[in-house]
PDB file of C-alpha atoms in Angstrom:
ATOM      1  CA  MET A   1     -40.705 -10.230  -1.038  1.00  0.00           C
ATOM      2  CA  GLU A   2     -39.480  -9.361  -4.053  1.00  0.00           C
ATOM      3  CA  ASN A   3     -36.475 -10.449  -5.858  1.00  0.00           C
ATOM      4  CA  ILE A   4     -33.239  -8.397  -6.093  1.00  0.00           C
ATOM      5  CA  THR A   5     -33.581 -10.160  -9.824  1.00  0.00           C
ATOM      6  CA  LEU A   6     -36.575  -8.603 -10.644  1.00  0.00           C
ATOM      7  CA  THR A   7     -35.791  -4.839 -10.487  1.00  0.00           C
ATOM      8  CA  PRO A   8     -32.560  -4.978 -12.828  1.00  0.00           C
ATOM      9  CA  ASP A   9     -31.961  -1.389 -12.893  1.00  0.00           C
ATOM     10  CA  PHE A  10     -31.223   1.271 -10.588  1.00  0.00           C
ATOM     11  CA  TYR A  11     -31.447   5.173 -11.489  1.00  0.00           C
ATOM     12  CA  PHE A  12     -29.057   8.282 -10.205  1.00  0.00           C
ATOM     13  CA  ILE A  13     -31.408  10.808  -8.817  1.00  0.00           C
ATOM     14  CA  ALA A  14     -28.709  13.183  -7.456  1.00  0.00           C
ATOM     15  CA  PHE A  15     -28.542  14.127 -11.402  1.00  0.00           C
ATOM     16  CA  SER A  16     -32.596  14.617 -11.760  1.00  0.00           C
ATOM     17  CA  GLN A  17     -32.147  17.030  -8.112  1.00  0.00           C
ATOM     18  CA  ILE A  18     -29.509  19.010  -9.776  1.00  0.00           C
ATOM     19  CA  GLY A  19     -30.967  19.476 -13.102  1.00  0.00           C
ATOM     20  CA  ARG A  20     -29.159  19.568 -17.019  1.00  0.00           C
ATOM     21  CA  PRO A  21     -26.927  19.911 -18.369  1.00  0.00           C
ATOM     22  CA  HIS A  22     -24.837  19.546 -15.223  1.00  0.00           C
ATOM     23  CA  LEU A  23     -22.494  21.724 -16.906  1.00  0.00           C
ATOM     24  CA  VAL A  24     -20.870  23.180 -13.567  1.00  0.00           C
ATOM     25  CA  LEU A  25     -20.181  19.716 -12.432  1.00  0.00           C
ATOM     26  CA  PHE A  26     -18.326  18.676 -15.834  1.00  0.00           C
ATOM     27  CA  ALA A  27     -16.079  21.366 -16.012  1.00  0.00           C
ATOM     28  CA  ILE A  28     -14.796  20.509 -12.291  1.00  0.00           C
ATOM     29  CA  LEU A  29     -14.543  16.981 -12.895  1.00  0.00           C
ATOM     30  CA  LEU A  30     -13.267  16.781 -16.124  1.00  0.00           C
ATOM     31  CA  PRO A  31     -10.412  18.929 -15.547  1.00  0.00           C
ATOM     32  CA  LEU A  32      -9.395  16.657 -12.578  1.00  0.00           C
ATOM     33  CA  TYR A  33      -9.732  13.580 -14.672  1.00  0.00           C
ATOM     34  CA  ILE A  34      -7.336  14.777 -17.468  1.00  0.00           C
ATOM     35  CA  VAL A  35      -5.284  15.725 -14.832  1.00  0.00           C
ATOM     36  CA  CYS A  36      -4.934  12.904 -12.568  1.00  0.00           C
ATOM     37  CA  ILE A  37      -4.586  10.259 -15.531  1.00  0.00           C
ATOM     38  CA  GLY A  38      -1.798  12.809 -16.920  1.00  0.00           C
ATOM     39  CA  TRP A  39       0.127  13.039 -13.756  1.00  0.00           C
ATOM     40  CA  ASN A  40       0.282   9.587 -12.479  1.00  0.00           C
ATOM     41  CA  LEU A  41       1.073   8.311 -16.161  1.00  0.00           C
ATOM     42  CA  VAL A  42       3.890  10.950 -16.041  1.00  0.00           C
ATOM     43  CA  ILE A  43       5.367   9.391 -12.074  1.00  0.00           C
ATOM     44  CA  PHE A  44       4.698   5.763 -13.262  1.00  0.00           C
ATOM     45  CA  VAL A  45       6.872   6.073 -16.422  1.00  0.00           C
ATOM     46  CA  VAL A  46       9.448   8.915 -14.797  1.00  0.00           C
ATOM     47  CA  ILE A  47      10.403   5.832 -11.942  1.00  0.00           C
ATOM     48  CA  LEU A  48       9.810   3.332 -14.320  1.00  0.00           C
ATOM     49  CA  LEU A  49      12.809   4.876 -16.445  1.00  0.00           C
ATOM     50  CA  ASP A  50      14.843   6.384 -14.285  1.00  0.00           C
ATOM     51  CA  PRO A  51      17.619   3.795 -12.820  1.00  0.00           C
ATOM     52  CA  ILE A  52      18.175   5.939  -9.534  1.00  0.00           C
ATOM     53  CA  LEU A  53      14.326   5.834  -8.741  1.00  0.00           C
ATOM     54  CA  HIS A  54      14.391   1.926  -8.929  1.00  0.00           C
ATOM     55  CA  LYS A  55      14.226   1.883  -4.797  1.00  0.00           C
ATOM     56  CA  PRO A  56      11.793   0.368  -2.690  1.00  0.00           C
ATOM     57  CA  MET A  57       9.629   3.669  -1.728  1.00  0.00           C
ATOM     58  CA  TYR A  58       9.308   4.606  -5.424  1.00  0.00           C
ATOM     59  CA  PHE A  59       7.962   1.057  -6.011  1.00  0.00           C
ATOM     60  CA  PHE A  60       5.157   1.496  -3.665  1.00  0.00           C
ATOM     61  CA  LEU A  61       4.615   4.821  -5.477  1.00  0.00           C
ATOM     62  CA  ARG A  62       4.331   3.763  -9.092  1.00  0.00           C
ATOM     63  CA  SER A  63       2.428   1.160  -8.109  1.00  0.00           C
ATOM     64  CA  LEU A  64       0.334   3.516  -6.314  1.00  0.00           C
ATOM     65  CA  SER A  65      -0.178   5.456  -8.700  1.00  0.00           C
ATOM     66  CA  PHE A  66      -1.047   2.830 -11.450  1.00  0.00           C
ATOM     67  CA  VAL A  67      -3.689   2.167  -8.897  1.00  0.00           C
ATOM     68  CA  ASP A  68      -4.874   5.934  -8.584  1.00  0.00           C
ATOM     69  CA  ILE A  69      -5.363   5.647 -12.701  1.00  0.00           C
ATOM     70  CA  LEU A  70      -7.987   2.566 -12.219  1.00  0.00           C
ATOM     71  CA  TYR A  71      -9.244   4.054  -9.268  1.00  0.00           C
ATOM     72  CA  ILE A  72     -10.771   6.974 -10.606  1.00  0.00           C
ATOM     73  CA  SER A  73     -11.295   5.801 -13.844  1.00  0.00           C
ATOM     74  CA  VAL A  74     -13.743   3.205 -12.111  1.00  0.00           C
ATOM     75  CA  SER A  75     -16.583   5.573 -11.199  1.00  0.00           C
ATOM     76  CA  LEU A  76     -16.079   8.796 -12.921  1.00  0.00           C
ATOM     77  CA  PRO A  77     -16.132   7.974 -16.849  1.00  0.00           C
ATOM     78  CA  LYS A  78     -19.687   6.341 -16.280  1.00  0.00           C
ATOM     79  CA  LEU A  79     -20.478   9.614 -14.309  1.00  0.00           C
ATOM     80  CA  PHE A  80     -19.709  11.668 -17.467  1.00  0.00           C
ATOM     81  CA  ASP A  81     -21.825   9.161 -19.967  1.00  0.00           C
ATOM     82  CA  ILE A  82     -24.489   9.970 -17.279  1.00  0.00           C
ATOM     83  CA  ILE A  83     -23.593  14.214 -17.241  1.00  0.00           C
ATOM     84  CA  VAL A  84     -23.446  14.432 -21.011  1.00  0.00           C
ATOM     85  CA  SER A  85     -26.528  11.505 -22.076  1.00  0.00           C
ATOM     86  CA  GLY A  86     -28.705  12.283 -19.042  1.00  0.00           C
ATOM     87  CA  ASN A  87     -29.205   8.759 -18.640  1.00  0.00           C
ATOM     88  CA  ILE A  88     -29.243   8.252 -15.177  1.00  0.00           C
ATOM     89  CA  LYS A  89     -30.596   4.326 -15.420  1.00  0.00           C
ATOM     90  CA  VAL A  90     -27.613   1.634 -14.744  1.00  0.00           C
ATOM     91  CA  SER A  91     -27.993  -1.836 -14.646  1.00  0.00           C
ATOM     92  CA  PHE A  92     -27.709  -3.989 -11.450  1.00  0.00           C
ATOM     93  CA  VAL A  93     -24.921  -5.755 -13.089  1.00  0.00           C
ATOM     94  CA  ALA A  94     -23.247  -2.695 -13.804  1.00  0.00           C
ATOM     95  CA  CYS A  95     -23.793  -1.029 -10.718  1.00  0.00           C
ATOM     96  CA  PHE A  96     -22.247  -4.152  -8.768  1.00  0.00           C
ATOM     97  CA  THR A  97     -19.515  -4.282 -11.271  1.00  0.00           C
ATOM     98  CA  GLN A  98     -18.584  -0.613 -10.135  1.00  0.00           C
ATOM     99  CA  MET A  99     -19.401  -1.006  -6.618  1.00  0.00           C
ATOM    100  CA  CYS A 100     -17.031  -4.164  -6.400  1.00  0.00           C
ATOM    101  CA  PHE A 101     -13.851  -2.615  -8.483  1.00  0.00           C
ATOM    102  CA  PHE A 102     -13.810   0.752  -6.249  1.00  0.00           C
ATOM    103  CA  ILE A 103     -13.711  -1.663  -3.168  1.00  0.00           C
ATOM    104  CA  PHE A 104     -11.390  -3.577  -4.674  1.00  0.00           C
ATOM    105  CA  LEU A 105      -9.392  -0.688  -6.032  1.00  0.00           C
ATOM    106  CA  ALA A 106      -9.563   1.522  -2.146  1.00  0.00           C
ATOM    107  CA  CYS A 107      -8.809  -1.654  -0.182  1.00  0.00           C
ATOM    108  CA  THR A 108      -5.549  -1.960  -2.309  1.00  0.00           C
ATOM    109  CA  GLU A 109      -4.818   1.744  -1.890  1.00  0.00           C
ATOM    110  CA  ILE A 110      -5.183   1.169   2.021  1.00  0.00           C
ATOM    111  CA  CYS A 111      -3.048  -1.413   1.953  1.00  0.00           C
ATOM    112  CA  LEU A 112      -0.301   0.358   0.128  1.00  0.00           C
ATOM    113  CA  LEU A 113      -0.403   3.425   2.043  1.00  0.00           C
ATOM    114  CA  THR A 114       0.097   0.997   5.228  1.00  0.00           C
ATOM    115  CA  ALA A 115       3.099  -0.853   2.824  1.00  0.00           C
ATOM    116  CA  MET A 116       4.447   2.772   2.421  1.00  0.00           C
ATOM    117  CA  SER A 117       4.409   3.690   6.052  1.00  0.00           C
ATOM    118  CA  TYR A 118       6.309   0.985   6.894  1.00  0.00           C
ATOM    119  CA  ASP A 119       8.751   0.976   4.265  1.00  0.00           C
ATOM    120  CA  ARG A 120       9.266   4.921   6.038  1.00  0.00           C
ATOM    121  CA  TYR A 121       9.757   3.257   9.216  1.00  0.00           C
ATOM    122  CA  VAL A 122      12.443   1.003   8.045  1.00  0.00           C
ATOM    123  CA  ALA A 123      14.289   3.234   6.566  1.00  0.00           C
ATOM    124  CA  ILE A 124      14.407   6.225   9.023  1.00  0.00           C
ATOM    125  CA  CYS A 125      14.370   3.605  12.299  1.00  0.00           C
ATOM    126  CA  PHE A 126      16.500   0.545  10.432  1.00  0.00           C
ATOM    127  CA  PRO A 127      18.635   2.691   8.017  1.00  0.00           C
ATOM    128  CA  LEU A 128      21.765   0.175   8.008  1.00  0.00           C
ATOM    129  CA  HIS A 129      19.195  -2.747   7.357  1.00  0.00           C
ATOM    130  CA  TYR A 130      17.063  -1.220   5.177  1.00  0.00           C
ATOM    131  CA  THR A 131      18.568  -2.963   2.131  1.00  0.00           C
ATOM    132  CA  ILE A 132      18.147  -5.953   3.448  1.00  0.00           C
ATOM    133  CA  LEU A 133      14.645  -5.698   5.349  1.00  0.00           C
ATOM    134  CA  MET A 134      13.166  -4.092   2.336  1.00  0.00           C
ATOM    135  CA  GLU A 135      14.861  -5.864  -0.429  1.00  0.00           C
ATOM    136  CA  LYS A 136      13.088  -6.361  -4.430  1.00  0.00           C
ATOM    137  CA  THR A 137      11.454  -9.440  -3.382  1.00  0.00           C
ATOM    138  CA  LYS A 138      10.108  -8.263  -0.382  1.00  0.00           C
ATOM    139  CA  CYS A 139       8.580  -5.130  -1.535  1.00  0.00           C
ATOM    140  CA  GLY A 140       7.155  -7.237  -4.597  1.00  0.00           C
ATOM    141  CA  LEU A 141       5.110 -10.065  -2.007  1.00  0.00           C
ATOM    142  CA  LEU A 142       4.003  -6.909  -0.370  1.00  0.00           C
ATOM    143  CA  VAL A 143       2.490  -4.963  -3.220  1.00  0.00           C
ATOM    144  CA  ALA A 144       1.457  -8.111  -4.555  1.00  0.00           C
ATOM    145  CA  GLY A 145      -0.346  -8.935  -0.812  1.00  0.00           C
ATOM    146  CA  CYS A 146      -1.690  -5.903  -1.419  1.00  0.00           C
ATOM    147  CA  TRP A 147      -3.424  -6.485  -4.412  1.00  0.00           C
ATOM    148  CA  ILE A 148      -4.847  -9.957  -3.360  1.00  0.00           C
ATOM    149  CA  SER A 149      -6.273  -8.512  -0.109  1.00  0.00           C
ATOM    150  CA  GLY A 150      -7.841  -5.980  -2.033  1.00  0.00           C
ATOM    151  CA  CYS A 151      -9.531  -8.327  -5.019  1.00  0.00           C
ATOM    152  CA  CYS A 152     -10.608 -11.202  -1.996  1.00  0.00           C
ATOM    153  CA  ASN A 153     -11.683  -8.175   0.277  1.00  0.00           C
ATOM    154  CA  SER A 154     -13.655  -6.993  -2.059  1.00  0.00           C
ATOM    155  CA  VAL A 155     -15.427 -10.577  -3.642  1.00  0.00           C
ATOM    156  CA  PHE A 156     -16.654 -11.151  -0.331  1.00  0.00           C
ATOM    157  CA  ILE A 157     -18.244  -8.107  -0.110  1.00  0.00           C
ATOM    158  CA  THR A 158     -19.926  -7.922  -3.369  1.00  0.00           C
ATOM    159  CA  VAL A 159     -20.890 -11.894  -3.086  1.00  0.00           C
ATOM    160  CA  PHE A 160     -22.625 -10.547   0.564  1.00  0.00           C
ATOM    161  CA  ALA A 161     -24.097  -7.783  -1.133  1.00  0.00           C
ATOM    162  CA  SER A 162     -25.547  -9.250  -4.116  1.00  0.00           C
ATOM    163  CA  ASP A 163     -28.063 -11.053  -1.799  1.00  0.00           C
ATOM    164  CA  LEU A 164     -29.795  -7.787  -0.584  1.00  0.00           C
ATOM    165  CA  SER A 165     -33.536  -6.851  -2.096  1.00  0.00           C
ATOM    166  CA  PHE A 166     -34.692  -3.279  -3.318  1.00  0.00           C
ATOM    167  CA  CYS A 167     -38.197  -4.429  -3.495  1.00  0.00           C
ATOM    168  CA  LYS A 168     -38.741  -0.516  -2.383  1.00  0.00           C
ATOM    169  CA  SER A 169     -36.473   1.748  -4.363  1.00  0.00           C
ATOM    170  CA  THR A 170     -33.893   1.271  -6.740  1.00  0.00           C
ATOM    171  CA  LEU A 171     -32.759   4.819  -6.513  1.00  0.00           C
ATOM    172  CA  ILE A 172     -29.380   6.330  -5.489  1.00  0.00           C
ATOM    173  CA  ASN A 173     -29.311   9.313  -4.391  1.00  0.00           C
ATOM    174  CA  GLN A 174     -24.815   9.273  -4.617  1.00  0.00           C
ATOM    175  CA  LEU A 175     -22.924   9.921  -8.103  1.00  0.00           C
ATOM    176  CA  PHE A 176     -21.659   6.505  -8.126  1.00  0.00           C
ATOM    177  CA  CYS A 177     -22.765   3.155  -7.385  1.00  0.00           C
ATOM    178  CA  GLU A 178     -21.732   2.787  -3.163  1.00  0.00           C
ATOM    179  CA  ILE A 179     -22.141   0.252  -0.582  1.00  0.00           C
ATOM    180  CA  LYS A 180     -23.707   2.579   2.207  1.00  0.00           C
ATOM    181  CA  VAL A 181     -26.145   3.516  -0.515  1.00  0.00           C
ATOM    182  CA  LEU A 182     -27.566   0.169  -1.600  1.00  0.00           C
ATOM    183  CA  THR A 183     -27.533  -0.577   1.698  1.00  0.00           C
ATOM    184  CA  LYS A 184     -29.518   2.075   2.527  1.00  0.00           C
ATOM    185  CA  ILE A 185     -32.535   1.605   0.071  1.00  0.00           C
ATOM    186  CA  SER A 186     -32.265  -2.269   0.270  1.00  0.00           C
ATOM    187  CA  CYS A 187     -35.564  -3.728   2.270  1.00  0.00           C
ATOM    188  CA  GLY A 188     -35.609  -6.607   4.823  1.00  0.00           C
ATOM    189  CA  ASP A 189     -33.650  -7.772   7.537  1.00  0.00           C
ATOM    190  CA  THR A 190     -30.016  -5.824   6.664  1.00  0.00           C
ATOM    191  CA  ASN A 191     -28.205  -6.565  10.267  1.00  0.00           C
ATOM    192  CA  ARG A 192     -26.175  -9.560   9.262  1.00  0.00           C
ATOM    193  CA  PHE A 193     -25.304  -7.521   6.276  1.00  0.00           C
ATOM    194  CA  GLN A 194     -24.249  -4.727   8.228  1.00  0.00           C
ATOM    195  CA  ILE A 195     -22.551  -6.620  11.135  1.00  0.00           C
ATOM    196  CA  VAL A 196     -20.289  -8.013   7.826  1.00  0.00           C
ATOM    197  CA  ILE A 197     -19.569  -4.459   6.830  1.00  0.00           C
ATOM    198  CA  LEU A 198     -18.652  -3.617  10.218  1.00  0.00           C
ATOM    199  CA  ILE A 199     -16.439  -6.158  10.812  1.00  0.00           C
ATOM    200  CA  ASP A 200     -14.927  -5.352   7.188  1.00  0.00           C
ATOM    201  CA  THR A 201     -14.168  -1.763   8.189  1.00  0.00           C
ATOM    202  CA  PHE A 202     -12.338  -2.470  11.375  1.00  0.00           C
ATOM    203  CA  LEU A 203     -10.460  -5.263   9.397  1.00  0.00           C
ATOM    204  CA  MET A 204      -9.741  -3.216   6.207  1.00  0.00           C
ATOM    205  CA  GLY A 205     -10.258   0.713   7.202  1.00  0.00           C
ATOM    206  CA  LEU A 206      -9.174   0.607  10.683  1.00  0.00           C
ATOM    207  CA  CYS A 207      -6.613  -1.841  11.380  1.00  0.00           C
ATOM    208  CA  PRO A 208      -4.500  -0.657   8.298  1.00  0.00           C
ATOM    209  CA  PHE A 209      -5.158   3.052   9.864  1.00  0.00           C
ATOM    210  CA  LEU A 210      -3.837   2.267  13.261  1.00  0.00           C
ATOM    211  CA  LEU A 211      -0.915   0.077  11.559  1.00  0.00           C
ATOM    212  CA  ILE A 212       0.283   3.456   9.696  1.00  0.00           C
ATOM    213  CA  MET A 213      -0.296   5.313  13.425  1.00  0.00           C
ATOM    214  CA  LEU A 214       2.459   3.022  15.375  1.00  0.00           C
ATOM    215  CA  SER A 215       4.495   3.379  12.044  1.00  0.00           C
ATOM    216  CA  TYR A 216       4.630   7.030  12.023  1.00  0.00           C
ATOM    217  CA  ALA A 217       4.607   7.434  16.213  1.00  0.00           C
ATOM    218  CA  LYS A 218       7.786   5.355  15.948  1.00  0.00           C
ATOM    219  CA  ILE A 219       9.127   7.794  13.310  1.00  0.00           C
ATOM    220  CA  ILE A 220       8.237  10.740  14.741  1.00  0.00           C
ATOM    221  CA  LEU A 221      10.427   9.228  18.626  1.00  0.00           C
ATOM    222  CA  ASN A 222      13.380   8.363  16.507  1.00  0.00           C
ATOM    223  CA  ILE A 223      13.462  11.800  14.342  1.00  0.00           C
ATOM    224  CA  LEU A 224      13.174  13.575  17.739  1.00  0.00           C
ATOM    225  CA  GLY A 225      15.999  11.659  19.400  1.00  0.00           C
ATOM    226  CA  LYS A 226      18.640  12.281  16.556  1.00  0.00           C
ATOM    227  CA  HIS A 227      21.207  15.190  17.759  1.00  0.00           C
ATOM    228  CA  SER A 228      21.314  16.801  14.796  1.00  0.00           C
ATOM    229  CA  LYS A 229      18.845  19.055  13.203  1.00  0.00           C
ATOM    230  CA  GLY A 230      20.025  18.238   9.564  1.00  0.00           C
ATOM    231  CA  GLN A 231      19.300  14.535  10.458  1.00  0.00           C
ATOM    232  CA  ARG A 232      15.861  15.626  11.850  1.00  0.00           C
ATOM    233  CA  LYS A 233      15.010  17.701   9.038  1.00  0.00           C
ATOM    234  CA  LYS A 234      16.012  14.904   6.099  1.00  0.00           C
ATOM    235  CA  ALA A 235      13.849  12.246   8.175  1.00  0.00           C
ATOM    236  CA  PHE A 236      10.698  14.788   8.354  1.00  0.00           C
ATOM    237  CA  SER A 237      10.866  15.678   4.504  1.00  0.00           C
ATOM    238  CA  THR A 238      11.013  11.868   3.634  1.00  0.00           C
ATOM    239  CA  CYS A 239       7.723  11.090   5.330  1.00  0.00           C
ATOM    240  CA  SER A 240       5.699  14.833   5.117  1.00  0.00           C
ATOM    241  CA  SER A 241       4.418  13.778   1.358  1.00  0.00           C
ATOM    242  CA  HIS A 242       3.446  10.723   2.547  1.00  0.00           C
ATOM    243  CA  LEU A 243       1.967  12.347   5.809  1.00  0.00           C
ATOM    244  CA  ILE A 244      -0.493  14.818   3.500  1.00  0.00           C
ATOM    245  CA  ILE A 245      -1.538  11.980   1.037  1.00  0.00           C
ATOM    246  CA  LEU A 246      -2.797   9.909   4.424  1.00  0.00           C
ATOM    247  CA  VAL A 247      -4.235  13.054   5.836  1.00  0.00           C
ATOM    248  CA  ILE A 248      -6.353  13.819   2.582  1.00  0.00           C
ATOM    249  CA  PHE A 249      -7.399   9.971   2.103  1.00  0.00           C
ATOM    250  CA  TYR A 250      -8.712   8.832   5.512  1.00  0.00           C
ATOM    251  CA  GLY A 251      -9.768  12.000   6.609  1.00  0.00           C
ATOM    252  CA  THR A 252     -12.188  12.072   3.302  1.00  0.00           C
ATOM    253  CA  LEU A 253     -13.247   8.550   4.179  1.00  0.00           C
ATOM    254  CA  PHE A 254     -13.749   9.032   8.322  1.00  0.00           C
ATOM    255  CA  VAL A 255     -15.870  12.023   7.357  1.00  0.00           C
ATOM    256  CA  ILE A 256     -18.474  10.031   4.574  1.00  0.00           C
ATOM    257  CA  TYR A 257     -18.374   6.787   6.664  1.00  0.00           C
ATOM    258  CA  LEU A 258     -17.802   7.703  10.425  1.00  0.00           C
ATOM    259  CA  ARG A 259     -20.214  11.469   9.986  1.00  0.00           C
ATOM    260  CA  PRO A 260     -23.406  10.960  12.245  1.00  0.00           C
ATOM    261  CA  THR A 261     -26.705  10.848   9.882  1.00  0.00           C
ATOM    262  CA  SER A 262     -28.163  14.681   9.547  1.00  0.00           C
ATOM    263  CA  GLN A 263     -30.604  16.131   7.709  1.00  0.00           C
ATOM    264  CA  ASN A 264     -28.615  16.950   4.927  1.00  0.00           C
ATOM    265  CA  SER A 265     -26.464  14.021   4.601  1.00  0.00           C
ATOM    266  CA  ASP A 266     -27.056  13.191   0.914  1.00  0.00           C
ATOM    267  CA  GLN A 267     -25.975  16.114   0.252  1.00  0.00           C
ATOM    268  CA  LEU A 268     -22.827  16.199   2.172  1.00  0.00           C
ATOM    269  CA  ASP A 269     -21.775  12.675   0.914  1.00  0.00           C
ATOM    270  CA  ARG A 270     -21.937  13.647  -2.699  1.00  0.00           C
ATOM    271  CA  ILE A 271     -19.458  16.923  -1.710  1.00  0.00           C
ATOM    272  CA  PHE A 272     -17.379  14.965  -0.312  1.00  0.00           C
ATOM    273  CA  SER A 273     -17.746  11.929  -2.718  1.00  0.00           C
ATOM    274  CA  VAL A 274     -16.310  14.542  -4.963  1.00  0.00           C
ATOM    275  CA  LEU A 275     -13.135  14.677  -2.713  1.00  0.00           C
ATOM    276  CA  TYR A 276     -12.148  11.208  -2.575  1.00  0.00           C
ATOM    277  CA  LEU A 277     -13.513   9.805  -6.233  1.00  0.00           C
ATOM    278  CA  ALA A 278     -11.213  12.671  -7.913  1.00  0.00           C
ATOM    279  CA  VAL A 279      -9.413  15.389  -5.767  1.00  0.00           C
ATOM    280  CA  THR A 280      -7.526  12.467  -3.552  1.00  0.00           C
ATOM    281  CA  PRO A 281      -6.335  10.621  -6.853  1.00  0.00           C
ATOM    282  CA  THR A 282      -5.115  14.026  -8.543  1.00  0.00           C
ATOM    283  CA  LEU A 283      -3.357  15.206  -5.581  1.00  0.00           C
ATOM    284  CA  ASN A 284      -1.187  11.893  -4.321  1.00  0.00           C
ATOM    285  CA  PRO A 285       1.531  12.572  -8.026  1.00  0.00           C
ATOM    286  CA  LEU A 286       1.293  16.345  -7.703  1.00  0.00           C
ATOM    287  CA  VAL A 287       1.789  16.149  -3.723  1.00  0.00           C
ATOM    288  CA  TYR A 288       4.781  13.563  -4.215  1.00  0.00           C
ATOM    289  CA  SER A 289       6.158  15.370  -7.149  1.00  0.00           C
ATOM    290  CA  LEU A 290       6.313  18.872  -5.882  1.00  0.00           C
ATOM    291  CA  ARG A 291       7.436  17.646  -3.078  1.00  0.00           C
ATOM    292  CA  ASN A 292      10.144  15.419  -3.920  1.00  0.00           C
ATOM    293  CA  LYS A 293      13.732  17.052  -5.332  1.00  0.00           C
ATOM    294  CA  GLU A 294      14.636  13.005  -6.750  1.00  0.00           C
ATOM    295  CA  ILE A 295      11.645  12.676  -8.995  1.00  0.00           C
ATOM    296  CA  LYS A 296      11.456  16.491 -10.167  1.00  0.00           C
ATOM    297  CA  ARG A 297      15.640  15.507 -11.060  1.00  0.00           C
ATOM    298  CA  ALA A 298      14.528  12.832 -12.724  1.00  0.00           C
ATOM    299  CA  MET A 299      11.227  14.838 -14.642  1.00  0.00           C
ATOM    300  CA  LYS A 300      14.006  17.408 -15.768  1.00  0.00           C
ATOM    301  CA  ASN A 301      16.727  14.711 -17.265  1.00  0.00           C
ATOM    302  CA  ILE A 302      14.018  12.775 -19.169  1.00  0.00           C
ATOM    303  CA  LEU A 303      12.660  16.348 -20.329  1.00  0.00           C
ATOM    304  CA  CYS A 304      16.301  17.049 -21.504  1.00  0.00           C
ATOM    305  CA  ARG A 305      16.804  13.592 -22.932  1.00  0.00           C
ATOM    306  CA  LEU A 306      13.321  14.045 -24.878  1.00  0.00           C
ATOM    307  CA  CYS A 307      14.413  17.372 -26.407  1.00  0.00           C
ATOM    308  CA  LEU A 308      17.952  16.556 -27.444  1.00  0.00           C
ATOM    309  CA  GLU A 309      16.100  13.831 -28.688  1.00  0.00           C
ATOM    310  CA  VAL A 310      14.021  15.431 -30.927  1.00  0.00           C
ATOM    311  CA  ASN A 311      16.383  18.121 -31.797  1.00  0.00           C
ATOM    312  CA  THR A 312      18.462  15.244 -32.893  1.00  0.00           C
ATOM    313  CA  TRP A 313      16.176  13.566 -35.559  1.00  0.00           C
ATOM    314  CA  LEU A 314      15.099  17.479 -36.568  1.00  0.00           C
ATOM    315  CA  ASP A 315      18.934  17.902 -37.601  1.00  0.00           C
ATOM    316  CA  ILE A 316      18.711  14.792 -39.095  1.00  0.00           C
ATOM    317  CA  ILE A 317      15.138  15.049 -41.170  1.00  0.00           C
ATOM    318  CA  TYR A 318      16.442  18.992 -41.854  1.00  0.00           C
TER     319      TYR A 318
END
């Protein structure tokens, strides 16, 4: 059997099938990338600069914005290079590096979304103990745990994946180096690796999802038990943005990885990969900023201060 080191290059045949110069795909993804980077940076800076937003909820949101900036930057710049240059070849090291960082950031985001659901659970179900249960040190440890979990899981999966052999094909029918596609084109016995992936999916995908659902089940029961209509409306509004993000993020992942294989599965995978590569991290800051009054207030205050400082400098100059 030919070893993987003898076939160091992979080829993104998805682009050769579409035809060049792929201007439509480029025209869709580039604005999404710019909006994603811009809005996530705005959310990150606004939360960092406004003392009123120095709360656990916004601490997790700031971390999520930082993850989304890295998450979308792992795959799309290489995608743009392929579209512009037409060079569909990628080295083995580059491919596995991209896969490693993508798994790392995706798992970190899943853990952050789980931590955010726990934060909302404590805030709504135990409001009097919220400041004690979610004090600064504990929040820092939770975020650090999210990053460490994502990193360890990514290294673990990448090490196992490096043992795969590609003696038959190095053609990737996808927009980036993804574990599902690499498993599909590998030769030899992949049963052991597929068992590892199944266990990892359960631990890093399904378990966090069940914890999130449990948190929101208790939140909903608590909200329904409130007698005041105003209290119920306020409680729903504080977690509605998070629920929208969860539906978008987990919805696209479930469609990709739990959908049964069909004749057009490769084409559908490419379509939905655009959703979780570009659309999801772009929508995250937009949903939070447009539906959160405190963030909109902070943005307005910072913008007013900037305008005032600019006018002051202009008066001094002229």
